[in-house]
Amino acid sequence: MSVPLQKLLMPWQSRDVLTNSASMVGGPVVQAADALALATPAELLAAYGLGEDRFGAEPEFVDVVRFDLVPLMELARSTSADAPWPTYSTGFLRSEHMIQVWSLGHTRFSPGAELWRIHADGSQEAVAVYLSAAQGWSGATSYTPPNTLVGPCATWQGADYAADFADPEGS
């Protein structure tokens, strides 16, 4: 049984998903059920320690992707590394809610991942669905094949292809 995760996207990441069907993901993630306590862009950005420099003053919306953790994905404890972006040395977001955060190793989204737009009034709308490495995002305006050097791949007739993890039992 998989644990649904949520990734807050930077504005450029949202554009890349919706215009080029970008499939790569990595960085801070939380359990999707825990993140429901953060219902508005302002609450999400405050919890992640992000501000106007990346999202502008009082953004009308932010985008998140909710996706299943599959066996080939790697999660690690968030660290206090010296980085030019917020880090989470306590292992939790900066919120009154206890929301644990992990660092997801660079990989591809799992099939069925959903891009959700969270509006300032707290309403949410589904925007796109990641179908597979071969098909990309359903709501994207174009498709760029994924890089076979990131995420799972398979070799067929001597060539490497981006692949998705599939449970042989179909569960």
PDB file of C-alpha atoms in Angstrom:
ATOM      1  CA  MET A   1       0.000   0.000   0.000  1.00  0.00           C
ATOM      2  CA  SER A   2       1.419   3.346  -1.028  1.00  0.00           C
ATOM      3  CA  VAL A   3       1.527   6.578   0.944  1.00  0.00           C
ATOM      4  CA  PRO A   4       0.190   9.611  -0.983  1.00  0.00           C
ATOM      5  CA  LEU A   5       2.711  12.458  -0.905  1.00  0.00           C
ATOM      6  CA  GLN A   6       2.403  16.142  -1.760  1.00  0.00           C
ATOM      7  CA  LYS A   7       5.002  18.379  -3.402  1.00  0.00           C
ATOM      8  CA  LEU A   8       4.622  22.168  -3.487  1.00  0.00           C
ATOM      9  CA  LEU A   9       5.680  23.358  -6.936  1.00  0.00           C
ATOM     10  CA  MET A  10       7.587  26.539  -7.622  1.00  0.00           C
ATOM     11  CA  PRO A  11       5.898  28.678 -10.312  1.00  0.00           C
ATOM     12  CA  TRP A  12       8.499  27.670 -12.929  1.00  0.00           C
ATOM     13  CA  GLN A  13       7.900  23.987 -12.116  1.00  0.00           C
ATOM     14  CA  SER A  14       4.146  24.390 -12.644  1.00  0.00           C
ATOM     15  CA  ARG A  15       4.745  26.066 -15.997  1.00  0.00           C
ATOM     16  CA  ASP A  16       7.143  23.285 -17.004  1.00  0.00           C
ATOM     17  CA  VAL A  17       4.594  20.589 -16.131  1.00  0.00           C
ATOM     18  CA  LEU A  18       1.732  22.336 -17.922  1.00  0.00           C
ATOM     19  CA  THR A  19       3.653  23.363 -21.046  1.00  0.00           C
ATOM     20  CA  ASN A  20       6.273  20.607 -21.520  1.00  0.00           C
ATOM     21  CA  SER A  21       4.793  17.716 -19.540  1.00  0.00           C
ATOM     22  CA  ALA A  22       7.831  17.764 -17.211  1.00  0.00           C
ATOM     23  CA  SER A  23       8.075  14.512 -15.306  1.00  0.00           C
ATOM     24  CA  MET A  24      10.954  15.021 -12.851  1.00  0.00           C
ATOM     25  CA  VAL A  25      10.416  15.619  -9.158  1.00  0.00           C
ATOM     26  CA  GLY A  26      12.576  15.848  -6.056  1.00  0.00           C
ATOM     27  CA  GLY A  27      13.080  17.865  -2.903  1.00  0.00           C
ATOM     28  CA  PRO A  28      10.799  18.447   0.086  1.00  0.00           C
ATOM     29  CA  VAL A  29       7.599  16.379   0.241  1.00  0.00           C
ATOM     30  CA  VAL A  30       4.993  15.762   2.926  1.00  0.00           C
ATOM     31  CA  GLN A  31       2.201  13.251   3.386  1.00  0.00           C
ATOM     32  CA  ALA A  32      -0.787  14.568   1.439  1.00  0.00           C
ATOM     33  CA  ALA A  33      -3.200  13.902   4.324  1.00  0.00           C
ATOM     34  CA  ASP A  34      -1.073  16.005   6.704  1.00  0.00           C
ATOM     35  CA  ALA A  35      -0.846  18.871   4.212  1.00  0.00           C
ATOM     36  CA  LEU A  36      -4.633  19.289   4.143  1.00  0.00           C
ATOM     37  CA  ALA A  37      -4.256  21.381   7.319  1.00  0.00           C
ATOM     38  CA  LEU A  38      -2.582  24.032   5.128  1.00  0.00           C
ATOM     39  CA  ALA A  39      -5.594  25.151   3.095  1.00  0.00           C
ATOM     40  CA  THR A  40      -4.440  28.374   1.406  1.00  0.00           C
ATOM     41  CA  PRO A  41      -1.397  29.583  -0.528  1.00  0.00           C
ATOM     42  CA  ALA A  42      -0.463  31.866   2.383  1.00  0.00           C
ATOM     43  CA  GLU A  43      -0.493  28.959   4.858  1.00  0.00           C
ATOM     44  CA  LEU A  44       1.507  26.696   2.536  1.00  0.00           C
ATOM     45  CA  LEU A  45       4.144  29.301   1.737  1.00  0.00           C
ATOM     46  CA  ALA A  46       4.576  30.258   5.405  1.00  0.00           C
ATOM     47  CA  ALA A  47       4.978  26.592   6.385  1.00  0.00           C
ATOM     48  CA  TYR A  48       7.620  26.054   3.697  1.00  0.00           C
ATOM     49  CA  GLY A  49       9.412  29.302   4.550  1.00  0.00           C
ATOM     50  CA  LEU A  50       8.877  30.685   1.049  1.00  0.00           C
ATOM     51  CA  GLY A  51       7.993  34.277   0.301  1.00  0.00           C
ATOM     52  CA  GLU A  52       7.470  37.041  -2.199  1.00  0.00           C
ATOM     53  CA  ASP A  53      10.838  36.498  -3.870  1.00  0.00           C
ATOM     54  CA  ARG A  54       9.565  33.245  -5.401  1.00  0.00           C
ATOM     55  CA  PHE A  55       5.769  33.583  -5.483  1.00  0.00           C
ATOM     56  CA  GLY A  56       5.069  37.327  -5.441  1.00  0.00           C
ATOM     57  CA  ALA A  57       2.993  39.186  -2.859  1.00  0.00           C
ATOM     58  CA  GLU A  58      -0.192  37.333  -1.909  1.00  0.00           C
ATOM     59  CA  PRO A  59      -0.384  34.852  -4.798  1.00  0.00           C
ATOM     60  CA  GLU A  60      -3.874  34.005  -6.023  1.00  0.00           C
ATOM     61  CA  PHE A  61      -2.943  30.323  -6.122  1.00  0.00           C
ATOM     62  CA  VAL A  62      -0.162  27.769  -5.706  1.00  0.00           C
ATOM     63  CA  ASP A  63       0.145  24.389  -7.372  1.00  0.00           C
ATOM     64  CA  VAL A  64       0.897  21.108  -5.642  1.00  0.00           C
ATOM     65  CA  VAL A  65       1.316  17.607  -6.997  1.00  0.00           C
ATOM     66  CA  ARG A  66      -0.129  14.669  -5.086  1.00  0.00           C
ATOM     67  CA  PHE A  67       1.368  11.319  -5.994  1.00  0.00           C
ATOM     68  CA  ASP A  68       1.962   7.836  -4.634  1.00  0.00           C
ATOM     69  CA  LEU A  69       5.294   6.798  -3.200  1.00  0.00           C
ATOM     70  CA  VAL A  70       6.380   3.790  -5.241  1.00  0.00           C
ATOM     71  CA  PRO A  71       9.145   1.295  -4.345  1.00  0.00           C
ATOM     72  CA  LEU A  72      11.794   2.850  -6.603  1.00  0.00           C
ATOM     73  CA  MET A  73      11.536   6.298  -4.966  1.00  0.00           C
ATOM     74  CA  GLU A  74      13.976   7.274  -2.206  1.00  0.00           C
ATOM     75  CA  LEU A  75      13.027   9.359   0.823  1.00  0.00           C
ATOM     76  CA  ALA A  76      15.559  10.760   3.282  1.00  0.00           C
ATOM     77  CA  ARG A  77      15.340  12.897   6.380  1.00  0.00           C
ATOM     78  CA  SER A  78      15.378  16.562   5.629  1.00  0.00           C
ATOM     79  CA  THR A  79      18.687  18.123   6.646  1.00  0.00           C
ATOM     80  CA  SER A  80      19.996  21.503   7.637  1.00  0.00           C
ATOM     81  CA  ALA A  81      22.305  21.645   4.629  1.00  0.00           C
ATOM     82  CA  ASP A  82      23.762  24.958   3.593  1.00  0.00           C
ATOM     83  CA  ALA A  83      21.523  25.687   0.609  1.00  0.00           C
ATOM     84  CA  PRO A  84      20.069  28.758  -1.105  1.00  0.00           C
ATOM     85  CA  TRP A  85      16.537  27.509  -0.368  1.00  0.00           C
ATOM     86  CA  PRO A  86      14.693  26.758   2.874  1.00  0.00           C
ATOM     87  CA  THR A  87      15.704  23.573   4.673  1.00  0.00           C
ATOM     88  CA  TYR A  88      13.924  21.765   7.496  1.00  0.00           C
ATOM     89  CA  SER A  89      16.451  20.717  10.126  1.00  0.00           C
ATOM     90  CA  THR A  90      13.703  19.753  12.598  1.00  0.00           C
ATOM     91  CA  GLY A  91      12.149  17.374  10.080  1.00  0.00           C
ATOM     92  CA  PHE A  92       8.914  19.381  10.157  1.00  0.00           C
ATOM     93  CA  LEU A  93       7.491  22.300   8.204  1.00  0.00           C
ATOM     94  CA  ARG A  94       7.340  25.720   9.891  1.00  0.00           C
ATOM     95  CA  SER A  95       3.729  25.442  10.975  1.00  0.00           C
ATOM     96  CA  GLU A  96       1.601  25.140  14.097  1.00  0.00           C
ATOM     97  CA  HIS A  97       0.571  21.778  12.623  1.00  0.00           C
ATOM     98  CA  MET A  98       2.987  18.874  13.034  1.00  0.00           C
ATOM     99  CA  ILE A  99       3.701  18.144   9.374  1.00  0.00           C
ATOM    100  CA  GLN A 100       6.734  15.939   8.830  1.00  0.00           C
ATOM    101  CA  VAL A 101       8.836  16.705   5.752  1.00  0.00           C
ATOM    102  CA  TRP A 102      11.200  14.418   3.823  1.00  0.00           C
ATOM    103  CA  SER A 103      13.611  14.956   0.977  1.00  0.00           C
ATOM    104  CA  LEU A 104      12.647  12.978  -2.112  1.00  0.00           C
ATOM    105  CA  GLY A 105      15.569  11.893  -4.288  1.00  0.00           C
ATOM    106  CA  HIS A 106      15.392  13.124  -7.893  1.00  0.00           C
ATOM    107  CA  THR A 107      13.067  10.828  -9.854  1.00  0.00           C
ATOM    108  CA  ARG A 108       9.937  10.895 -12.014  1.00  0.00           C
ATOM    109  CA  PHE A 109       6.353  11.308 -10.847  1.00  0.00           C
ATOM    110  CA  SER A 110       4.458   8.069 -10.389  1.00  0.00           C
ATOM    111  CA  PRO A 111       1.603   7.371 -12.833  1.00  0.00           C
ATOM    112  CA  GLY A 112      -1.644   8.842 -11.549  1.00  0.00           C
ATOM    113  CA  ALA A 113       0.047  11.886  -9.967  1.00  0.00           C
ATOM    114  CA  GLU A 114      -2.336  14.840  -9.860  1.00  0.00           C
ATOM    115  CA  LEU A 115      -1.527  18.539 -10.136  1.00  0.00           C
ATOM    116  CA  TRP A 116      -3.897  20.540  -7.911  1.00  0.00           C
ATOM    117  CA  ARG A 117      -4.312  24.319  -7.845  1.00  0.00           C
ATOM    118  CA  ILE A 118      -5.004  25.724  -4.369  1.00  0.00           C
ATOM    119  CA  HIS A 119      -6.662  29.146  -4.491  1.00  0.00           C
ATOM    120  CA  ALA A 120      -6.478  31.993  -1.951  1.00  0.00           C
ATOM    121  CA  ASP A 121     -10.052  31.262  -0.803  1.00  0.00           C
ATOM    122  CA  GLY A 122      -9.059  27.660   0.033  1.00  0.00           C
ATOM    123  CA  SER A 123     -10.806  26.078  -2.946  1.00  0.00           C
ATOM    124  CA  GLN A 124      -8.900  23.437  -4.911  1.00  0.00           C
ATOM    125  CA  GLU A 125      -9.155  22.306  -8.508  1.00  0.00           C
ATOM    126  CA  ALA A 126      -7.596  19.370 -10.310  1.00  0.00           C
ATOM    127  CA  VAL A 127      -5.568  20.694 -13.254  1.00  0.00           C
ATOM    128  CA  ALA A 128      -3.667  17.741 -14.755  1.00  0.00           C
ATOM    129  CA  VAL A 129      -2.921  14.033 -14.291  1.00  0.00           C
ATOM    130  CA  TYR A 130       0.421  12.316 -14.997  1.00  0.00           C
ATOM    131  CA  LEU A 131      -0.530   9.317 -17.115  1.00  0.00           C
ATOM    132  CA  SER A 132       2.858   7.618 -17.550  1.00  0.00           C
ATOM    133  CA  ALA A 133       6.429   8.149 -18.688  1.00  0.00           C
ATOM    134  CA  ALA A 134       5.304   7.372 -22.242  1.00  0.00           C
ATOM    135  CA  GLN A 135       2.304   9.742 -22.208  1.00  0.00           C
ATOM    136  CA  GLY A 136       3.186  12.584 -19.843  1.00  0.00           C
ATOM    137  CA  TRP A 137       0.592  14.914 -18.274  1.00  0.00           C
ATOM    138  CA  SER A 138      -3.029  14.931 -19.493  1.00  0.00           C
ATOM    139  CA  GLY A 139      -3.370  18.711 -19.140  1.00  0.00           C
ATOM    140  CA  ALA A 140      -0.049  19.701 -20.750  1.00  0.00           C
ATOM    141  CA  THR A 141       0.129  21.653 -24.011  1.00  0.00           C
ATOM    142  CA  SER A 142       3.081  19.600 -25.322  1.00  0.00           C
ATOM    143  CA  TYR A 143       5.063  16.472 -24.467  1.00  0.00           C
ATOM    144  CA  THR A 144       8.787  16.198 -23.833  1.00  0.00           C
ATOM    145  CA  PRO A 145       9.985  12.604 -23.323  1.00  0.00           C
ATOM    146  CA  PRO A 146      11.541  12.004 -19.901  1.00  0.00           C
ATOM    147  CA  ASN A 147      15.280  11.692 -19.449  1.00  0.00           C
ATOM    148  CA  THR A 148      16.212   8.016 -19.074  1.00  0.00           C
ATOM    149  CA  LEU A 149      19.011   8.985 -16.672  1.00  0.00           C
ATOM    150  CA  VAL A 150      16.482  10.010 -13.993  1.00  0.00           C
ATOM    151  CA  GLY A 151      14.001   7.566 -12.491  1.00  0.00           C
ATOM    152  CA  PRO A 152      13.252   3.999 -13.515  1.00  0.00           C
ATOM    153  CA  CYS A 153      14.118   2.779 -16.994  1.00  0.00           C
ATOM    154  CA  ALA A 154      13.913  -0.445 -18.953  1.00  0.00           C
ATOM    155  CA  THR A 155      15.996  -1.882 -21.781  1.00  0.00           C
ATOM    156  CA  TRP A 156      14.154  -3.287 -24.773  1.00  0.00           C
ATOM    157  CA  GLN A 157      15.870  -4.564 -27.922  1.00  0.00           C
ATOM    158  CA  GLY A 158      19.119  -2.934 -26.811  1.00  0.00           C
ATOM    159  CA  ALA A 159      17.720   0.565 -26.209  1.00  0.00           C
ATOM    160  CA  ASP A 160      16.966   2.251 -22.876  1.00  0.00           C
ATOM    161  CA  TYR A 161      13.508   3.735 -22.290  1.00  0.00           C
ATOM    162  CA  ALA A 162      11.921   5.637 -19.436  1.00  0.00           C
ATOM    163  CA  ALA A 163       9.653   3.235 -17.559  1.00  0.00           C
ATOM    164  CA  ASP A 164       7.191   3.262 -14.694  1.00  0.00           C
ATOM    165  CA  PHE A 165       7.058   0.935 -11.723  1.00  0.00           C
ATOM    166  CA  ALA A 166       4.129  -1.449 -12.095  1.00  0.00           C
ATOM    167  CA  ASP A 167       2.918  -3.913  -9.499  1.00  0.00           C
ATOM    168  CA  PRO A 168       2.722  -7.303 -11.258  1.00  0.00           C
ATOM    169  CA  GLU A 169      -0.270  -8.141  -9.048  1.00  0.00           C
ATOM    170  CA  GLY A 170      -2.085  -5.051 -10.304  1.00  0.00           C
ATOM    171  CA  SER A 171      -2.830  -3.775  -6.806  1.00  0.00           C
TER     172      SER A 171
END
